Short mmCIF file of C-alpha atoms in Angstrom, two decimals:
data_model
loop_
_atom_site.label_atom_id
_atom_site.label_comp_id
_atom_site.label_asym_id
_atom_site.label_seq_id
_atom_site.Cartn_x
_atom_site.Cartn_y
_atom_site.Cartn_z
CA MET Q 1 26.95 -12.77 -53.66
CA SER Q 2 25.08 -15.31 -55.59
CA GLU Q 3 21.42 -16.30 -54.83
CA GLU Q 4 22.67 -19.74 -53.68
CA ASN Q 5 25.09 -18.11 -51.32
CA ASN Q 6 22.56 -15.76 -50.00
CA LEU Q 7 20.16 -18.62 -49.35
CA ILE Q 8 22.98 -20.55 -47.55
CA TRP Q 9 23.63 -17.47 -45.39
CA GLN Q 10 19.97 -17.01 -44.51
CA ASN Q 11 19.76 -20.67 -43.48
CA PHE Q 12 22.88 -20.12 -41.39
CA ILE Q 13 21.32 -17.09 -39.59
CA GLY Q 14 18.21 -19.11 -38.97
CA LEU Q 15 20.19 -21.88 -37.20
CA LEU Q 16 22.32 -19.34 -35.40
CA LYS Q 17 19.24 -17.79 -33.66
CA ASN Q 18 18.95 -21.08 -31.66
CA ARG Q 19 22.59 -20.62 -30.38
CA ILE Q 20 22.98 -16.85 -29.47
CA SER Q 21 20.88 -13.84 -28.77
CA THR Q 22 19.36 -11.50 -31.34
CA VAL Q 23 21.53 -8.73 -30.05
CA SER Q 24 24.64 -10.72 -30.70
CA ILE Q 25 23.51 -11.58 -34.16
CA ASN Q 26 22.79 -7.90 -34.94
CA SER Q 27 26.14 -6.95 -33.44
CA TRP Q 28 28.36 -9.39 -35.24
CA PHE Q 29 26.60 -11.11 -38.16
CA LYS Q 30 24.10 -8.56 -39.51
CA TYR Q 31 26.54 -6.90 -41.96
CA CYS Q 32 28.39 -10.08 -42.97
CA LYS Q 33 27.86 -12.10 -46.16
CA ILE Q 34 29.26 -15.12 -47.84
CA TYR Q 35 31.77 -13.98 -50.52
CA LYS Q 36 32.37 -17.35 -52.03
CA ILE Q 37 32.38 -21.08 -51.35
CA ASP Q 38 35.19 -23.18 -52.88
CA ASP Q 39 35.68 -26.99 -53.04
CA ALA Q 40 38.98 -28.23 -51.76
CA VAL Q 41 40.71 -31.43 -50.54
CA GLU Q 42 42.20 -31.79 -47.08
CA ASP Q 43 43.73 -35.06 -45.85
CA ASN Q 44 42.32 -36.75 -48.92
CA LYS Q 45 38.82 -35.67 -47.98
CA SER Q 46 36.51 -33.26 -49.94
CA ILE Q 47 35.82 -30.10 -47.89
CA LYS Q 48 34.41 -26.66 -48.37
CA ILE Q 49 36.17 -23.41 -47.92
CA VAL Q 50 33.62 -20.73 -46.96
CA THR Q 51 34.89 -17.13 -47.27
CA ILE Q 52 32.91 -14.61 -45.29
CA VAL Q 53 33.32 -10.87 -45.87
CA THR Q 54 33.08 -8.53 -42.90
CA SER Q 55 32.88 -4.80 -42.64
CA SER Q 56 35.67 -4.21 -40.00
CA LEU Q 57 38.69 -5.74 -38.44
CA TYR Q 58 36.91 -5.45 -35.07
CA ILE Q 59 34.10 -7.76 -36.21
CA LYS Q 60 36.49 -10.18 -38.02
CA GLU Q 61 38.59 -10.65 -34.85
CA ALA Q 62 35.47 -11.04 -32.67
CA LEU Q 63 34.04 -13.66 -35.07
CA ILE Q 64 37.29 -15.64 -35.00
CA LYS Q 65 37.63 -15.44 -31.24
CA ARG Q 66 34.02 -16.02 -30.17
CA TYR Q 67 32.14 -17.83 -32.91
CA LEU Q 68 34.51 -19.72 -35.25
CA GLU Q 69 33.61 -23.20 -33.93
CA THR Q 70 29.93 -22.37 -34.12
CA ILE Q 71 30.17 -21.07 -37.68
CA GLU Q 72 32.08 -24.18 -38.79
CA GLU Q 73 29.59 -26.43 -37.18
CA LEU Q 74 26.47 -24.80 -38.59
CA MET Q 75 28.03 -24.43 -42.08
CA GLU Q 76 28.91 -28.15 -42.06
CA ALA Q 77 25.34 -29.00 -41.17
CA ILE Q 78 24.08 -26.96 -44.07
CA LEU Q 79 26.69 -27.97 -46.77
CA GLY Q 80 27.12 -31.56 -45.59
CA LYS Q 81 30.82 -31.41 -45.65
CA HIS Q 82 33.59 -30.28 -43.28
CA CYS Q 83 34.10 -26.58 -43.66
CA ASN Q 84 37.06 -24.30 -43.20
CA ILE Q 85 36.00 -20.65 -42.54
CA GLU Q 86 38.07 -17.75 -43.85
CA PHE Q 87 37.34 -14.15 -43.36
CA VAL Q 88 38.02 -11.10 -45.62
CA LEU Q 89 37.53 -7.41 -45.06
CA GLU Q 90 35.37 -5.60 -47.55
CA GLU Q 91 38.21 -3.17 -48.24
CA GLU Q 92 40.40 -6.14 -49.13
CA ILE Q 93 38.17 -7.12 -52.01
CA SER Q 94 37.26 -3.57 -53.08
CA THR Q 95 39.72 -3.82 -56.01
CA ILE Q 96 38.27 -6.92 -57.48
CA LYS Q 97 36.30 -6.09 -60.60
CA GLU Q 98 33.26 -8.13 -59.82
CA LYS Q 99 32.44 -7.52 -56.19
CA PRO Q 100 29.82 -9.90 -54.71
CA VAL Q 101 26.25 -8.84 -55.10
CA GLY Q 102 24.93 -7.10 -51.97
CA THR Q 103 28.21 -5.57 -50.98
CA ILE Q 104 28.10 -4.46 -47.32
CA THR Q 105 27.31 -0.86 -46.71
CA PRO Q 106 28.32 0.29 -43.26
CA LEU Q 107 25.45 1.26 -40.97
CA GLN Q 108 24.45 4.91 -41.49
CA ASN Q 109 22.82 7.66 -39.51
CA GLU Q 110 20.10 9.17 -41.69
CA ASN Q 111 21.78 12.54 -41.25
CA SER Q 112 25.37 11.59 -41.56
CA ASP Q 113 27.99 10.39 -44.04
CA PRO Q 114 28.60 6.60 -44.35
CA LEU Q 115 30.20 5.38 -41.21
CA THR Q 116 33.58 3.78 -41.17
CA ILE Q 117 35.32 1.79 -38.48
CA PRO Q 118 39.14 2.13 -37.79
CA VAL Q 119 40.91 -1.06 -38.60
CA GLU Q 120 43.86 -0.74 -36.22
CA ASN Q 121 42.96 -1.57 -32.60
CA THR Q 122 46.19 -2.74 -31.06
CA THR Q 123 47.75 0.64 -30.02
CA THR Q 124 47.10 2.23 -26.60
CA TYR Q 125 46.75 6.01 -27.16
CA GLN Q 126 47.35 8.95 -24.90
CA HIS Q 127 44.38 11.29 -24.45
CA PRO Q 128 44.74 15.07 -23.80
CA ILE Q 129 41.48 15.29 -21.78
CA GLU Q 130 40.73 13.74 -18.38
CA SER Q 131 38.39 10.86 -19.01
CA ASN Q 132 37.51 10.26 -15.39
CA LEU Q 133 37.59 6.46 -16.03
CA ILE Q 134 38.24 3.97 -13.29
CA GLU Q 135 40.72 1.58 -14.82
CA LYS Q 136 39.80 -1.45 -12.69
CA TYR Q 137 36.36 -1.62 -14.18
CA THR Q 138 36.62 -3.69 -17.37
CA PHE Q 139 34.72 -6.31 -19.28
CA ASP Q 140 37.06 -9.00 -18.03
CA ASN Q 141 36.02 -8.63 -14.36
CA PHE Q 142 32.29 -8.01 -15.00
CA ILE Q 143 30.45 -11.15 -13.89
CA VAL Q 144 27.76 -12.11 -16.38
CA GLY Q 145 24.45 -13.80 -15.55
CA ASP Q 146 20.98 -13.98 -16.92
CA SER Q 147 20.05 -10.72 -15.24
CA ASN Q 148 22.71 -8.66 -17.03
CA ARG Q 149 23.65 -10.74 -20.09
CA LEU Q 150 21.81 -8.50 -22.58
CA ALA Q 151 23.27 -5.35 -21.09
CA HIS Q 152 26.73 -6.82 -21.19
CA THR Q 153 26.47 -8.07 -24.83
CA ALA Q 154 25.15 -4.72 -25.96
CA ALA Q 155 27.86 -2.82 -24.03
CA MET Q 156 30.62 -4.77 -25.77
CA SER Q 157 28.99 -3.93 -29.14
CA VAL Q 158 29.01 -0.30 -28.27
CA ALA Q 159 32.59 -0.45 -27.21
CA GLU Q 160 33.81 -2.07 -30.31
CA GLN Q 161 31.76 0.14 -32.66
CA PRO Q 162 31.10 3.46 -30.86
CA GLY Q 163 28.54 5.56 -32.58
CA LYS Q 164 27.66 2.85 -35.07
CA LEU Q 165 25.12 0.41 -33.63
CA TYR Q 166 23.29 1.66 -30.56
CA ASN Q 167 23.26 5.46 -30.05
CA PRO Q 168 22.41 6.51 -27.50
CA PHE Q 169 22.93 3.48 -25.31
CA PHE Q 170 20.69 3.81 -22.25
CA ILE Q 171 21.24 1.55 -19.21
CA HIS Q 172 18.79 1.47 -16.38
CA GLY Q 173 18.39 -0.53 -13.19
CA LYS Q 174 18.52 -0.10 -9.37
CA SER Q 175 21.60 1.12 -7.68
CA GLY Q 176 24.49 -1.34 -7.28
CA LEU Q 177 23.74 -3.64 -10.09
CA GLY Q 178 26.69 -2.82 -12.40
CA LYS Q 179 25.53 0.07 -14.59
CA THR Q 180 28.58 2.22 -13.70
CA HIS Q 181 30.94 -0.78 -14.10
CA LEU Q 182 29.70 -1.34 -17.63
CA MET Q 183 30.03 2.35 -18.51
CA HIS Q 184 33.60 2.40 -17.34
CA ALA Q 185 34.27 -0.94 -19.09
CA ILE Q 186 33.01 0.67 -22.39
CA GLY Q 187 35.11 3.76 -21.91
CA ASN Q 188 38.30 1.87 -20.98
CA TYR Q 189 37.96 -0.34 -24.03
CA ILE Q 190 37.51 2.50 -26.35
CA LYS Q 191 40.28 4.45 -24.78
CA ASN Q 192 42.70 1.64 -24.99
CA THR Q 193 41.84 0.58 -28.61
CA SER Q 194 41.46 3.87 -30.40
CA ALA Q 195 42.34 7.53 -30.37
CA LYS Q 196 38.83 8.58 -29.45
CA LYS Q 197 38.27 11.03 -26.66
CA VAL Q 198 36.15 9.65 -23.90
CA LEU Q 199 34.47 11.50 -21.02
CA TYR Q 200 32.62 10.05 -18.02
CA VAL Q 201 30.81 12.32 -15.68
CA THR Q 202 27.85 12.09 -13.26
CA SER Q 203 24.83 14.18 -13.92
CA ASP Q 204 25.73 16.13 -10.76
CA LYS Q 205 29.12 17.08 -12.37
CA PHE Q 206 27.31 18.17 -15.44
CA ILE Q 207 25.00 20.38 -13.56
CA SER Q 208 27.93 21.83 -11.57
CA ASP Q 209 29.80 22.64 -14.68
CA PHE Q 210 26.80 24.28 -16.25
CA THR Q 211 26.09 26.19 -13.06
CA THR Q 212 29.66 27.57 -13.19
CA ILE Q 213 28.89 29.04 -16.66
CA ASN Q 214 25.81 30.85 -15.33
CA MET Q 215 27.83 32.27 -12.41
CA ASN Q 216 30.57 33.43 -14.72
CA LYS Q 217 29.33 35.03 -17.92
CA ASP Q 218 32.87 35.09 -19.12
CA GLY Q 219 33.09 33.64 -22.64
CA THR Q 220 36.08 31.62 -21.53
CA TYR Q 221 33.86 29.37 -19.31
CA ILE Q 222 31.43 28.89 -22.08
CA GLN Q 223 34.12 27.87 -24.55
CA ALA Q 224 35.72 25.51 -21.97
CA PHE Q 225 32.32 23.87 -21.33
CA LYS Q 226 31.65 23.37 -25.03
CA GLU Q 227 35.10 21.96 -25.59
CA LYS Q 228 34.79 19.55 -22.69
CA TYR Q 229 31.32 18.22 -23.59
CA ARG Q 230 31.07 18.65 -27.36
CA GLY Q 231 34.70 18.20 -28.51
CA ILE Q 232 34.71 14.58 -27.56
CA ASP Q 233 33.88 11.22 -29.27
CA VAL Q 234 32.16 9.42 -26.35
CA LEU Q 235 30.11 11.09 -23.62
CA MET Q 236 28.92 8.96 -20.65
CA ILE Q 237 26.45 10.46 -18.21
CA ASP Q 238 25.71 8.58 -15.06
CA ASP Q 239 22.57 8.81 -13.02
CA ILE Q 240 20.70 11.01 -15.50
CA GLN Q 241 17.70 11.01 -13.24
CA PHE Q 242 19.23 13.80 -11.17
CA LEU Q 243 18.71 16.22 -14.12
CA GLU Q 244 15.02 16.01 -13.43
CA LYS Q 245 14.90 19.03 -11.10
CA ALA Q 246 17.40 21.06 -13.09
CA GLU Q 247 15.42 22.50 -15.92
CA LYS Q 248 17.99 24.94 -17.29
CA THR Q 249 20.58 22.13 -17.25
CA GLN Q 250 18.16 19.93 -19.15
CA GLN Q 251 18.01 22.48 -21.89
CA GLU Q 252 21.79 22.57 -22.11
CA PHE Q 253 22.01 18.78 -22.14
CA PHE Q 254 19.45 18.74 -24.96
CA HIS Q 255 21.77 20.88 -27.09
CA THR Q 256 24.82 18.94 -26.11
CA PHE Q 257 23.06 15.61 -26.99
CA ASN Q 258 21.96 16.96 -30.40
CA SER Q 259 25.47 18.23 -31.14
CA LEU Q 260 27.17 14.96 -30.38
CA TYR Q 261 24.50 12.86 -32.02
CA ASP Q 262 24.62 14.78 -35.30
CA MET Q 263 28.31 14.16 -35.41
CA ASN Q 264 27.81 10.40 -34.83
CA LYS Q 265 29.48 10.62 -31.44
CA GLN Q 266 28.55 7.86 -28.96
CA ILE Q 267 26.30 8.81 -26.05
CA ILE Q 268 25.91 6.43 -23.10
CA ILE Q 269 23.48 7.22 -20.33
CA SER Q 270 22.53 5.40 -17.07
CA SER Q 271 19.58 5.83 -14.85
CA ASP Q 272 17.73 4.12 -12.00
CA ARG Q 273 14.63 4.22 -14.15
CA SER Q 274 13.70 3.72 -17.86
CA PRO Q 275 13.37 6.77 -20.06
CA ASP Q 276 9.56 6.58 -19.96
CA ASP Q 277 9.71 6.69 -16.09
CA LEU Q 278 11.75 9.91 -15.99
CA LYS Q 279 8.57 11.99 -15.87
CA LEU Q 280 10.16 15.25 -14.85
CA LEU Q 281 12.59 15.27 -17.75
CA GLU Q 282 11.59 17.21 -20.88
CA GLU Q 283 9.64 14.92 -23.26
CA ARG Q 284 12.08 15.71 -26.07
CA LEU Q 285 14.95 14.38 -23.99
CA ARG Q 286 12.98 11.24 -23.13
CA THR Q 287 12.25 10.71 -26.75
CA ARG Q 288 15.91 11.04 -27.72
CA PHE Q 289 16.93 8.58 -25.04
CA SER Q 290 14.77 6.01 -26.82
CA TRP Q 291 16.38 6.53 -30.25
CA GLY Q 292 19.06 3.91 -29.69
CA LEU Q 293 18.97 0.89 -27.46
CA THR Q 294 17.57 0.76 -23.94
CA VAL Q 295 18.61 -2.24 -21.71
CA ASN Q 296 17.56 -3.05 -18.14
CA ILE Q 297 19.89 -4.69 -15.63
CA TYR Q 298 17.91 -6.79 -13.18
CA PRO Q 299 18.82 -7.76 -9.67
CA PRO Q 300 21.05 -10.82 -9.61
CA ASP Q 301 19.82 -14.28 -8.67
CA ILE Q 302 21.45 -16.36 -6.03
CA GLU Q 303 23.80 -18.09 -8.37
CA LEU Q 304 25.13 -14.90 -9.92
CA LYS Q 305 25.58 -13.36 -6.37
CA LYS Q 306 27.63 -16.39 -5.52
CA ARG Q 307 29.83 -15.99 -8.53
CA ILE Q 308 30.22 -12.24 -7.79
CA ALA Q 309 31.15 -13.00 -4.17
CA LYS Q 310 33.68 -15.54 -5.23
CA ASN Q 311 35.21 -13.20 -7.77
CA LYS Q 312 35.37 -10.35 -5.19
CA MET Q 313 37.09 -12.70 -2.68
CA SER Q 314 39.79 -13.90 -5.19
CA GLY Q 315 43.18 -12.40 -4.93
CA HIS Q 316 43.09 -11.62 -1.22
CA ALA Q 317 45.86 -13.06 1.08
CA VAL Q 318 43.26 -15.16 3.05
CA ALA Q 319 41.02 -16.05 0.16
CA GLY Q 320 42.17 -19.68 0.35
CA LEU Q 321 40.83 -19.94 3.87
CA VAL Q 322 37.25 -19.30 2.88
CA MET Q 323 34.89 -22.27 2.84
CA ASP Q 324 32.35 -22.70 0.03
CA ASP Q 325 29.37 -22.36 2.43
CA VAL Q 326 30.72 -18.95 3.43
CA ILE Q 327 30.23 -17.77 -0.14
CA GLU Q 328 26.68 -19.07 -0.19
CA TYR Q 329 25.96 -17.46 3.20
CA ILE Q 330 27.14 -14.03 2.03
CA ALA Q 331 25.34 -14.35 -1.36
CA SER Q 332 22.16 -15.52 0.28
CA ASN Q 333 22.10 -12.87 2.96
CA SER Q 334 23.38 -9.81 1.06
CA GLU Q 335 20.93 -7.35 -0.58
CA ASN Q 336 20.45 -7.53 -4.31
CA ASP Q 337 23.35 -5.36 -5.19
CA VAL Q 338 27.04 -5.74 -5.74
CA ARG Q 339 28.03 -2.97 -3.24
CA HIS Q 340 26.47 -4.82 -0.34
CA ILE Q 341 28.25 -8.02 -1.28
CA GLU Q 342 31.58 -6.04 -1.43
CA GLY Q 343 30.85 -4.52 1.93
CA ALA Q 344 30.27 -7.97 3.41
CA ILE Q 345 33.56 -9.23 2.04
CA THR Q 346 35.46 -6.20 3.23
CA ARG Q 347 34.14 -6.71 6.77
CA LEU Q 348 34.86 -10.40 6.68
CA TYR Q 349 38.55 -9.85 5.64
CA ALA Q 350 38.96 -7.12 8.19
CA TYR Q 351 37.77 -9.35 10.92
CA ALA Q 352 39.96 -12.18 9.69
CA ALA Q 353 42.94 -9.82 9.69
CA ILE Q 354 42.33 -9.15 13.37
CA MET Q 355 41.43 -12.64 14.55
CA GLY Q 356 43.86 -14.64 12.39
CA PRO Q 357 41.77 -17.76 11.88
CA HIS Q 358 43.03 -21.00 10.43
CA LYS Q 359 39.89 -21.17 8.30
CA ILE Q 360 36.98 -18.92 7.46
CA ASP Q 361 33.94 -21.19 7.96
CA LEU Q 362 30.22 -20.52 8.41
CA GLU Q 363 30.47 -19.90 12.16
CA PHE Q 364 33.30 -17.38 11.80
CA ALA Q 365 31.44 -15.56 8.96
CA ASN Q 366 28.35 -15.40 11.06
CA GLU Q 367 30.26 -13.76 13.93
CA ALA Q 368 32.11 -11.41 11.65
CA LEU Q 369 29.06 -10.32 9.77
CA ARG Q 370 26.32 -10.50 12.41
CA ASP Q 371 25.83 -6.69 12.65
CA TYR Q 372 26.26 -6.07 8.94
CA LEU Q 373 23.75 -8.68 7.78
CA LYS Q 374 21.29 -8.18 10.63
CA ASN Q 375 18.79 -6.43 8.41
CA SER Q 376 19.21 -8.86 5.47
CA VAL Q 377 16.73 -11.37 4.02
CA TYR Q 378 18.41 -13.99 6.25
CA MET Q 379 17.57 -12.32 9.48
CA ASP Q 380 14.09 -11.30 8.35
CA SER Q 381 13.18 -14.72 7.06
CA ASN Q 382 10.40 -17.00 8.42
CA ILE Q 383 12.78 -19.35 10.08
CA ALA Q 384 12.36 -17.80 13.46
CA LYS Q 385 8.54 -18.01 13.08
CA ILE Q 386 8.66 -21.66 12.06
CA GLN Q 387 10.97 -22.53 14.95
CA LYS Q 388 8.55 -20.81 17.44
CA ALA Q 389 5.52 -22.65 16.01
CA VAL Q 390 7.25 -26.02 16.19
CA ALA Q 391 8.56 -25.36 19.68
CA ASP Q 392 5.11 -24.38 20.86
CA TYR Q 393 3.44 -27.43 19.43
CA TYR Q 394 5.96 -29.80 21.02
CA LYS Q 395 6.12 -27.78 24.25
CA ILE Q 396 9.85 -27.19 24.10
CA THR Q 397 11.82 -23.99 23.56
CA VAL Q 398 13.50 -22.53 20.47
CA GLU Q 399 16.74 -22.77 22.39
CA ASP Q 400 16.15 -26.52 22.61
CA LEU Q 401 15.84 -26.70 18.77
CA LYS Q 402 19.10 -24.85 18.41
CA SER Q 403 20.95 -26.80 21.13
CA LYS Q 404 23.31 -29.79 20.75
CA ARG Q 405 20.88 -32.06 22.63
CA ARG Q 406 19.85 -35.16 20.63
CA THR Q 407 17.15 -36.68 22.94
CA ALA Q 408 14.13 -37.95 21.10
CA ASN Q 409 11.72 -35.35 22.40
CA ILE Q 410 14.04 -32.60 21.01
CA ASN Q 411 15.71 -34.18 17.96
CA TYR Q 412 12.53 -35.24 16.09
CA PRO Q 413 10.85 -31.77 16.53
CA ARG Q 414 14.10 -30.22 15.39
CA GLN Q 415 13.96 -32.30 12.14
CA VAL Q 416 10.31 -31.30 11.68
CA ALA Q 417 11.28 -27.68 12.03
CA ILE Q 418 14.23 -28.08 9.59
CA TYR Q 419 11.97 -29.77 7.02
CA LEU Q 420 9.42 -26.85 7.29
CA CYS Q 421 12.19 -24.27 6.98
CA ARG Q 422 13.50 -25.98 3.80
CA THR Q 423 10.01 -26.64 2.32
CA TYR Q 424 8.33 -23.38 2.99
CA THR Q 425 11.10 -20.82 2.78
CA ASP Q 426 13.74 -20.06 0.14
CA GLU Q 427 16.56 -20.51 2.54
CA SER Q 428 19.59 -22.66 1.63
CA PHE Q 429 20.86 -25.69 3.63
CA PRO Q 430 23.79 -23.76 5.07
CA LYS Q 431 21.57 -20.90 6.18
CA ILE Q 432 19.04 -23.17 7.85
CA GLY Q 433 21.98 -25.08 9.56
CA LEU Q 434 23.29 -21.86 10.91
CA GLU Q 435 19.96 -21.02 12.54
CA PHE Q 436 19.80 -24.50 14.07
CA GLY Q 437 22.94 -24.28 16.26
CA ASN Q 438 25.42 -23.96 13.34
CA ARG Q 439 24.72 -27.54 12.14
CA ASP Q 440 26.47 -28.96 9.09
CA HIS Q 441 24.44 -28.82 5.79
CA SER Q 442 24.60 -32.63 5.58
CA THR Q 443 22.69 -32.79 8.87
CA ILE Q 444 20.07 -30.47 7.47
CA ILE Q 445 19.71 -32.64 4.29
CA HIS Q 446 19.32 -35.74 6.47
CA ALA Q 447 16.65 -34.18 8.57
CA CYS Q 448 14.70 -33.15 5.53
CA ASP Q 449 15.01 -36.50 3.88
CA LYS Q 450 13.89 -38.22 7.25
CA ILE Q 451 10.71 -36.17 7.51
CA LYS Q 452 9.91 -36.45 3.84
CA GLU Q 453 10.15 -40.26 4.06
CA ASP Q 454 8.01 -40.39 7.22
CA LEU Q 455 5.29 -38.31 5.54
CA LYS Q 456 4.73 -40.98 3.03
CA ASN Q 457 3.09 -43.38 5.54
CA ASN Q 458 2.41 -41.32 8.64
CA ASN Q 459 -0.89 -39.54 8.45
CA GLN Q 460 -0.53 -38.27 12.00
CA LEU Q 461 2.56 -36.51 11.04
CA LYS Q 462 0.80 -34.94 8.12
CA ASP Q 463 -1.81 -33.53 10.53
CA ILE Q 464 0.90 -32.23 12.79
CA ILE Q 465 2.65 -30.46 9.89
CA LYS Q 466 -0.62 -28.96 8.79
CA GLU Q 467 -1.38 -27.72 12.29
CA ILE Q 468 1.98 -26.24 12.79
CA LYS Q 469 1.71 -24.40 9.38
CA ASN Q 470 -1.61 -22.84 10.46
CA ASN Q 471 0.08 -21.68 13.68
CA ILE Q 472 3.04 -19.95 12.02
CA GLY Q 473 2.56 -16.22 12.78
#
């Protein structure tokens, strides 16, 4: 590669950093170079043909599928002409006498031979060992948001180049956030695109298998254990934190880890805590867990929970009956994990199967999930406290605020209470409406706008709002 092409590539990477994450750049572009740039004519216009050399078919296909338009756009900005992008594998130009300067060298482990990546990825292979993978967990049905984007991107990189980029790959986060889903997605991708042997186990299963060896000193058990855990290409251990109180098993896992790592086999580990926080694990294990890439999956925000809920609802026979505000209701009131969302949807559909509604609206969902969500953020919110403070000030009851009555002595206090709930809590319009007699969200919006407008010129109302706020218990 010429100095000019090298400079163009560096400029391209600089622009690319404003478009995609550093992890994605390291995964897909780090070992690519410009092989050559040719002038050409297309439709009577002068263009550039940029040929980029990649180290594997996996990367080539990923670049074409995910980033081709971005590459064309950025190259055009740099070169000042329309660009057609072509890709060539390093092995395809290896016979050329003058290979470009800076020929790609596959990423190497310091104690291993140069790594290579299989170029055929279209065949589904049969595996002689039981992988323990759950087929339904794939990358296609993993819902991505800001809280898990890094983990998802890195997991895809691991799946496409096992043992090459991030080894070990350590995922941590609270229960129910998608760690296990990502592990199975990696395993299923590798299993279906290569001949590699994949094994997924929980740490409890690893402990159980090792305990069996200690109980049976027969060499047959020892050999079977080694074949199972060291004769594979990808080992995934879920919930590694449960090894903390199993000292002898930790020692065995240390040797298993070393054996696989030295052979460039991919190791994937999940935990509810980061490696540094696993204080009861041997330090040498914690150190090794940090050799590769450690990523954290954070609790989903409300928007991601809504997308997850909507995805989980799809495909069911009555999915078309579900109103949008039901999705927001479930997302807002579920705990910060996917399992609780799934549980709410399962209960909702079970209730629908019994009741046979014509539509699943907010009132129906509230009835179906009242017991399930009773300990949720929704039921523990400050709405009830605000309602009581407003009712006490205006000398009415909370039941009045929730009633259908629209007399002035009730309707205006109700609007004040709704305004305070929207302003001083994180609750959504549908959730607030539900707590005020199952009112439509448009009614809640109107109440908020009404009080907001009155506050601009009504000093007495400002004092009332201030007093009520001070009285909220």
